Coordinates of C-alpha atoms in Angstrom, one line a residue:
M281 CA 72.6 152.7 83.4
T282 CA 73.0 149.7 85.7
A283 CA 75.9 147.3 85.2
S284 CA 75.0 143.8 84.0
P285 CA 75.4 141.2 86.7
S286 CA 78.6 139.3 86.6
P287 CA 78.4 135.5 86.2
P288 CA 78.5 133.5 89.4
R289 CA 82.0 132.7 90.6
P290 CA 83.0 129.0 91.1
R291 CA 82.4 127.6 94.5
R292 CA 85.7 127.1 96.2
P293 CA 86.3 123.9 98.0
R294 CA 85.2 124.0 101.6
P295 CA 88.1 124.6 104.0
V296 CA 87.0 121.7 106.2
G297 CA 87.0 119.3 103.2
H298 CA 90.4 120.6 102.1
L299 CA 91.9 120.2 105.5
A300 CA 90.4 116.7 105.8
A301 CA 92.0 115.7 102.5
A302 CA 95.3 117.2 103.3
Y303 CA 95.7 116.1 106.9
G304 CA 93.4 113.1 107.2
L305 CA 96.4 110.7 107.1
L306 CA 98.0 112.6 109.9
A307 CA 94.8 112.3 112.0
L308 CA 94.8 108.6 111.2
T309 CA 98.3 108.3 112.6
A310 CA 97.2 109.9 115.8
L311 CA 94.1 107.8 116.0
L312 CA 96.1 104.6 115.5
F313 CA 98.6 105.6 118.1
L314 CA 95.8 106.3 120.5
V315 CA 94.1 102.9 119.8
F316 CA 97.3 100.9 120.2
S317 CA 98.2 102.8 123.4
L318 CA 94.8 101.9 124.9
A319 CA 95.1 98.3 123.8
L320 CA 98.8 97.9 124.9
P321 CA 99.3 100.5 127.6
G322 CA 102.4 98.7 129.0
T323 CA 104.4 98.3 125.8
F324 CA 103.2 100.6 123.0
P325 CA 103.2 104.2 124.4
T326 CA 106.8 103.9 125.7
R327 CA 110.0 105.7 124.8
E328 CA 111.6 102.4 123.8
T329 CA 108.8 101.7 121.3
I330 CA 109.1 105.2 119.8
N331 CA 112.8 105.0 119.5
A332 CA 112.5 101.5 117.9
I333 CA 110.1 102.9 115.3
L334 CA 112.4 105.9 114.6
A335 CA 115.4 103.6 114.1
T336 CA 113.9 100.7 112.2
Q337 CA 111.7 102.8 109.9
S338 CA 114.4 105.2 108.9
I339 CA 115.7 103.1 106.0
P340 CA 112.1 102.4 104.6
A341 CA 111.4 106.2 104.9
I342 CA 114.6 107.1 103.0
L343 CA 113.8 104.6 100.3
A344 CA 110.2 105.9 100.1
L345 CA 111.6 109.4 99.4
A346 CA 113.9 107.9 96.7
A347 CA 110.8 106.4 95.1
M348 CA 108.9 109.6 95.5
V349 CA 111.2 111.8 93.4
P350 CA 110.7 110.1 90.0
I351 CA 106.9 109.8 90.8
V352 CA 106.9 113.7 90.7
T353 CA 107.7 113.4 87.0
R354 CA 105.2 110.6 86.6
A355 CA 107.9 107.9 86.3
F356 CA 108.6 104.9 88.5
D357 CA 112.0 103.6 89.6
L358 CA 111.6 99.9 90.4
S359 CA 115.3 99.4 90.6
I360 CA 115.6 101.0 94.1
G361 CA 115.2 97.7 95.9
Y362 CA 117.9 96.1 93.8
G363 CA 120.0 99.2 94.1
L364 CA 119.7 99.1 97.9
G365 CA 120.9 95.5 98.0
L366 CA 123.9 96.3 95.8
A367 CA 124.8 99.4 97.7
H368 CA 124.9 97.8 101.1
V369 CA 127.0 94.8 99.9
M370 CA 129.4 97.0 98.0
V371 CA 130.2 99.2 100.9
L372 CA 130.8 96.1 103.1
Q373 CA 132.9 94.5 100.3
L374 CA 135.1 97.6 100.0
I375 CA 135.5 97.9 103.8
V376 CA 135.9 94.1 104.6
E377 CA 137.6 92.7 101.5
G378 CA 139.1 95.8 100.0
H379 CA 140.3 97.3 103.3
W380 CA 139.2 100.8 102.1
P381 CA 138.7 103.5 104.7
W382 CA 135.0 103.6 105.5
P383 CA 134.4 107.2 104.4
L384 CA 136.0 106.6 101.0
A385 CA 133.9 103.4 100.6
C386 CA 130.7 105.2 101.4
L387 CA 131.6 108.0 98.9
A388 CA 132.4 105.5 96.2
V389 CA 129.0 103.7 96.7
L390 CA 127.2 107.1 96.6
V391 CA 128.9 108.0 93.3
G392 CA 128.1 104.6 91.8
A393 CA 124.5 104.9 92.9
G394 CA 124.3 108.3 91.3
V395 CA 125.7 106.9 88.0
V396 CA 123.0 104.1 88.1
G397 CA 120.3 106.8 88.5
V398 CA 121.7 108.7 85.5
L399 CA 121.6 105.5 83.4
N400 CA 118.1 104.8 84.4
G401 CA 117.0 108.3 83.4
V402 CA 118.9 108.1 80.1
I403 CA 117.3 104.7 79.3
V404 CA 113.8 105.9 80.1
E405 CA 114.0 109.3 78.3
F406 CA 116.4 108.9 75.5
G407 CA 115.7 105.2 74.9
Q408 CA 112.0 105.9 75.1
I409 CA 111.3 102.8 77.2
D410 CA 108.5 102.8 79.8
S411 CA 109.9 103.5 83.2
F412 CA 108.4 100.3 84.6
I413 CA 110.1 98.1 82.1
A414 CA 113.4 100.0 82.0
T415 CA 114.0 100.1 85.7
L416 CA 112.8 96.5 86.2
G417 CA 115.5 95.5 83.6
T418 CA 118.2 97.6 85.2
G419 CA 117.2 96.4 88.6
S420 CA 117.6 92.8 87.5
M421 CA 121.0 93.6 86.2
L422 CA 121.9 95.2 89.5
Y423 CA 120.8 92.0 91.3
A424 CA 123.0 90.0 89.0
V425 CA 126.0 92.3 89.9
T426 CA 125.1 91.8 93.6
G427 CA 125.3 88.0 93.1
W428 CA 128.6 88.3 91.2
V429 CA 130.2 90.5 93.9
T430 CA 129.1 88.3 96.8
G431 CA 129.2 84.9 95.0
G432 CA 125.7 84.3 96.4
A433 CA 127.1 84.3 100.0
R434 CA 127.0 86.8 102.8
I435 CA 129.8 89.2 103.5
V436 CA 130.9 88.7 107.1
P437 CA 133.4 91.0 108.9
G438 CA 136.4 89.5 110.6
P439 CA 136.8 89.2 114.4
G440 CA 137.6 92.9 114.7
G441 CA 134.2 93.8 113.3
L442 CA 133.5 97.0 111.4
P443 CA 135.0 100.4 112.2
T444 CA 133.1 102.1 115.0
G445 CA 132.7 105.3 113.0
F446 CA 130.9 103.4 110.3
T447 CA 128.5 101.5 112.6
D448 CA 127.8 104.8 114.5
L449 CA 126.1 106.1 111.4
Y450 CA 123.2 104.0 112.4
D451 CA 123.7 103.0 116.1
S452 CA 124.4 106.4 117.6
T453 CA 121.8 108.7 119.2
F454 CA 121.5 112.5 119.5
L455 CA 119.5 114.1 122.3
G456 CA 118.2 110.7 123.2
V457 CA 116.8 110.1 119.7
P458 CA 118.3 107.7 117.1
V459 CA 120.5 109.5 114.6
P460 CA 118.8 107.9 111.6
A461 CA 115.6 109.9 112.4
F462 CA 117.6 113.1 111.9
Y463 CA 118.8 111.8 108.5
V464 CA 115.1 111.4 107.4
L465 CA 114.1 114.8 108.7
A466 CA 117.1 116.5 107.0
L467 CA 116.3 114.7 103.7
V468 CA 112.6 115.7 103.9
A469 CA 113.6 119.3 104.5
V470 CA 116.0 119.4 101.5
L471 CA 113.5 117.8 99.2
W472 CA 110.7 120.1 100.4
L473 CA 112.9 123.1 99.8
V474 CA 113.8 121.9 96.3
L475 CA 110.3 120.8 95.2
E476 CA 108.2 123.5 96.8
R477 CA 110.5 126.6 96.8
L478 CA 113.0 126.4 94.0
P479 CA 112.3 126.7 90.2
L480 CA 113.8 123.2 89.7
G481 CA 111.1 121.6 91.8
R482 CA 108.3 123.6 90.2
S483 CA 109.6 122.5 86.8
L484 CA 109.6 118.8 87.9
Y485 CA 106.0 119.1 88.9
V486 CA 105.1 120.7 85.5
V487 CA 106.9 117.8 83.7
G488 CA 104.9 115.3 85.7
S489 CA 101.5 117.0 85.4
N490 CA 101.7 118.2 81.8
P491 CA 104.7 117.3 79.6
R492 CA 103.4 119.2 76.6
A493 CA 102.9 122.4 78.7
A494 CA 106.5 121.9 80.0
D495 CA 107.7 121.8 76.4
L496 CA 105.8 124.9 75.5
L497 CA 107.3 126.7 78.6
G498 CA 110.8 125.7 77.4
I499 CA 111.4 123.2 80.2
P500 CA 113.8 120.4 79.0
T501 CA 111.7 117.5 80.1
R502 CA 114.2 114.8 79.3
K503 CA 117.0 116.5 81.3
Y504 CA 114.7 117.1 84.3
T505 CA 113.6 113.5 84.3
V506 CA 117.2 112.4 84.3
Y507 CA 117.7 114.7 87.3
A508 CA 114.8 113.0 89.1
F509 CA 116.3 109.5 88.5
T510 CA 119.8 110.7 89.6
A511 CA 118.4 112.0 92.9
S512 CA 116.6 108.7 93.4
G513 CA 119.8 106.8 92.8
L514 CA 121.8 109.0 95.2
I515 CA 119.1 108.6 98.0
T516 CA 119.0 104.8 97.4
G517 CA 122.8 104.7 97.8
F518 CA 122.6 106.6 101.0
A519 CA 119.9 104.1 102.3
G520 CA 122.2 101.3 101.3
V521 CA 125.1 102.7 103.4
L522 CA 122.8 103.0 106.4
L523 CA 121.5 99.4 105.8
A524 CA 125.1 98.1 105.9
A525 CA 125.8 100.0 109.1
Q526 CA 122.6 98.5 110.6
L527 CA 123.0 94.9 109.5
Q528 CA 126.8 94.8 109.6
V529 CA 126.6 91.8 107.4
G530 CA 126.2 91.8 103.6
N531 CA 123.0 89.9 102.5
P532 CA 122.7 89.8 98.7
S533 CA 118.9 89.3 98.8
V534 CA 117.8 91.7 101.4
G535 CA 117.0 94.8 99.2
L536 CA 113.9 93.4 97.7
D537 CA 112.1 93.3 101.1
Y538 CA 112.1 97.1 101.0
L539 CA 110.7 97.7 97.6
L540 CA 107.0 97.3 98.4
P541 CA 107.1 99.4 101.6
A542 CA 108.9 102.2 99.7
F543 CA 106.2 102.5 97.0
A544 CA 103.4 102.1 99.5
G545 CA 104.8 105.1 101.4
A546 CA 105.5 107.2 98.3
L547 CA 102.1 106.6 96.7
L548 CA 100.1 106.9 100.0
G549 CA 102.1 110.1 100.7
S550 CA 100.6 111.7 97.5
T551 CA 97.2 111.7 99.2
A552 CA 98.4 113.8 102.2
V553 CA 99.5 117.4 102.8
R554 CA 99.4 118.2 99.0
P555 CA 96.7 115.7 97.8
G556 CA 97.0 114.7 94.2
R557 CA 100.8 115.0 93.8
A558 CA 103.8 113.3 95.4
N559 CA 105.5 115.4 98.1
P560 CA 108.1 114.8 100.8
L561 CA 106.0 115.8 103.8
G562 CA 103.1 113.5 102.7
T563 CA 105.6 110.7 102.2
L564 CA 106.9 111.2 105.8
V565 CA 103.3 111.1 107.1
A566 CA 102.6 108.0 105.1
V567 CA 105.7 106.2 106.4
T568 CA 104.8 107.2 109.9
V569 CA 101.2 105.7 109.7
L570 CA 102.6 102.5 108.2
A571 CA 105.2 102.2 111.0
V572 CA 102.7 102.8 113.7
G573 CA 100.3 100.3 112.2
L574 CA 102.9 97.6 111.8
T575 CA 104.4 98.1 115.2
G576 CA 100.9 97.9 116.9
I577 CA 100.0 94.8 114.9
A578 CA 103.3 93.1 115.8
Q579 CA 102.9 93.9 119.5
L580 CA 99.4 92.4 119.4
G581 CA 100.9 89.2 118.2
G582 CA 100.2 89.3 114.5
D583 CA 101.6 86.5 112.4
F584 CA 104.5 86.9 109.9
W585 CA 102.1 87.1 107.0
T586 CA 100.3 90.2 108.3
T587 CA 103.2 92.4 107.2
P588 CA 103.0 91.7 103.5
L589 CA 99.2 91.7 103.7
F590 CA 99.3 95.1 105.4
Y591 CA 101.7 96.5 102.8
G592 CA 99.9 95.0 99.8
G593 CA 96.5 96.3 101.0
T594 CA 98.0 99.7 101.7
L595 CA 99.6 99.9 98.3
L596 CA 96.3 99.1 96.6
L597 CA 94.6 101.7 98.7
A598 CA 97.3 104.3 98.1
V599 CA 97.1 103.8 94.3
G600 CA 93.3 104.2 94.4
L601 CA 93.4 107.3 96.6
A602 CA 96.3 108.9 94.6
G603 CA 94.4 108.4 91.4
Y604 CA 91.2 109.9 92.9
S605 CA 93.1 112.9 94.3
A606 CA 94.8 113.5 91.0
R607 CA 91.5 113.3 89.1
R608 CA 89.8 115.6 91.6
R609 CA 92.7 118.1 91.2
L610 CA 92.4 118.0 87.4
R611 CA 88.7 118.5 87.4
A612 CA 89.0 121.5 89.7
G613 CA 91.6 123.1 87.4
T614 CA 89.5 122.4 84.3
A615 CA 86.4 123.8 85.8
A616 CA 88.2 127.0 86.8
R617 CA 89.6 127.4 83.3
D618 CA 86.2 126.8 81.6
L619 CA 84.3 129.5 83.6
P620 CA 83.8 132.7 81.6
S621 CA 85.6 135.8 82.9
A622 CA 83.6 138.6 84.3
P623 CA 82.8 141.4 81.9
P624 CA 84.6 144.7 82.4
P625 CA 82.8 147.4 84.3
P626 CA 80.9 149.9 82.2
P627 CA 82.6 153.2 81.5

């Protein structure tokens, strides 16, 4: 007696197509670098330009990682730009006006930023307010606190300047590379370990992809979402400390300039490395391609309006690609579940 033929197995995605989807953004980065190097051989492919990119784009990269963590749970933290502005003026206020030791001032700002993240998570989950509205409201309140602390004026250090140890957080180098680049790499490594290798990260992805399934699995969705917002707040506070060390002047309105680049990097990053979901490695690749593109455009003599145009267009493209990747991932999972299982072999 011959066994009945088993039903056809689903066709797996072609390896070439999968690699193109996962690493296409990385290939675009290399292509842009090559194009600008050929167009600007005397200025673009130089050590000075690379170090400038690594230094100036470290804070946007860190803030993009701060935006990325809540996106994992399908939430958005619009308060990060306002939080960045408050964090950087608070650390300068404590050092310049309060005469605090700079390590203690940095620690206090990080604790405060973590508290803000907890409040955001509590308002979103326990107050049942949409994350867009909730974090926009808390962000506006943070901006009001920034204006109250500074009186609408800049915080300028005295003739002695800021402590050298504090400014070295941003200005120093290691092995000829700006130290802020190592902060970004370390943060990416920690987030990758947590999200890809630890149960906490897997639970966060389940909460973001299917909250009902998370409830059935016994995952406390509210608590994990609060965790995500807390991490976002802490990372934002760290970015604020670095911004203060970079600018060395407290500007109450500077934080909003970083909001659009952060979300452009985080959303565009969800189309790379692990297409269809936010991930730290993809965010790093996205920030890199944005940095290379903006630097090349600037060296070609682009006007001031090209920067917001570039970020706005990239954000729209990122949202579209992220949605497409997520739908493709969902269709692939649904098709695999709907296929009948093969019949058992005959005795």
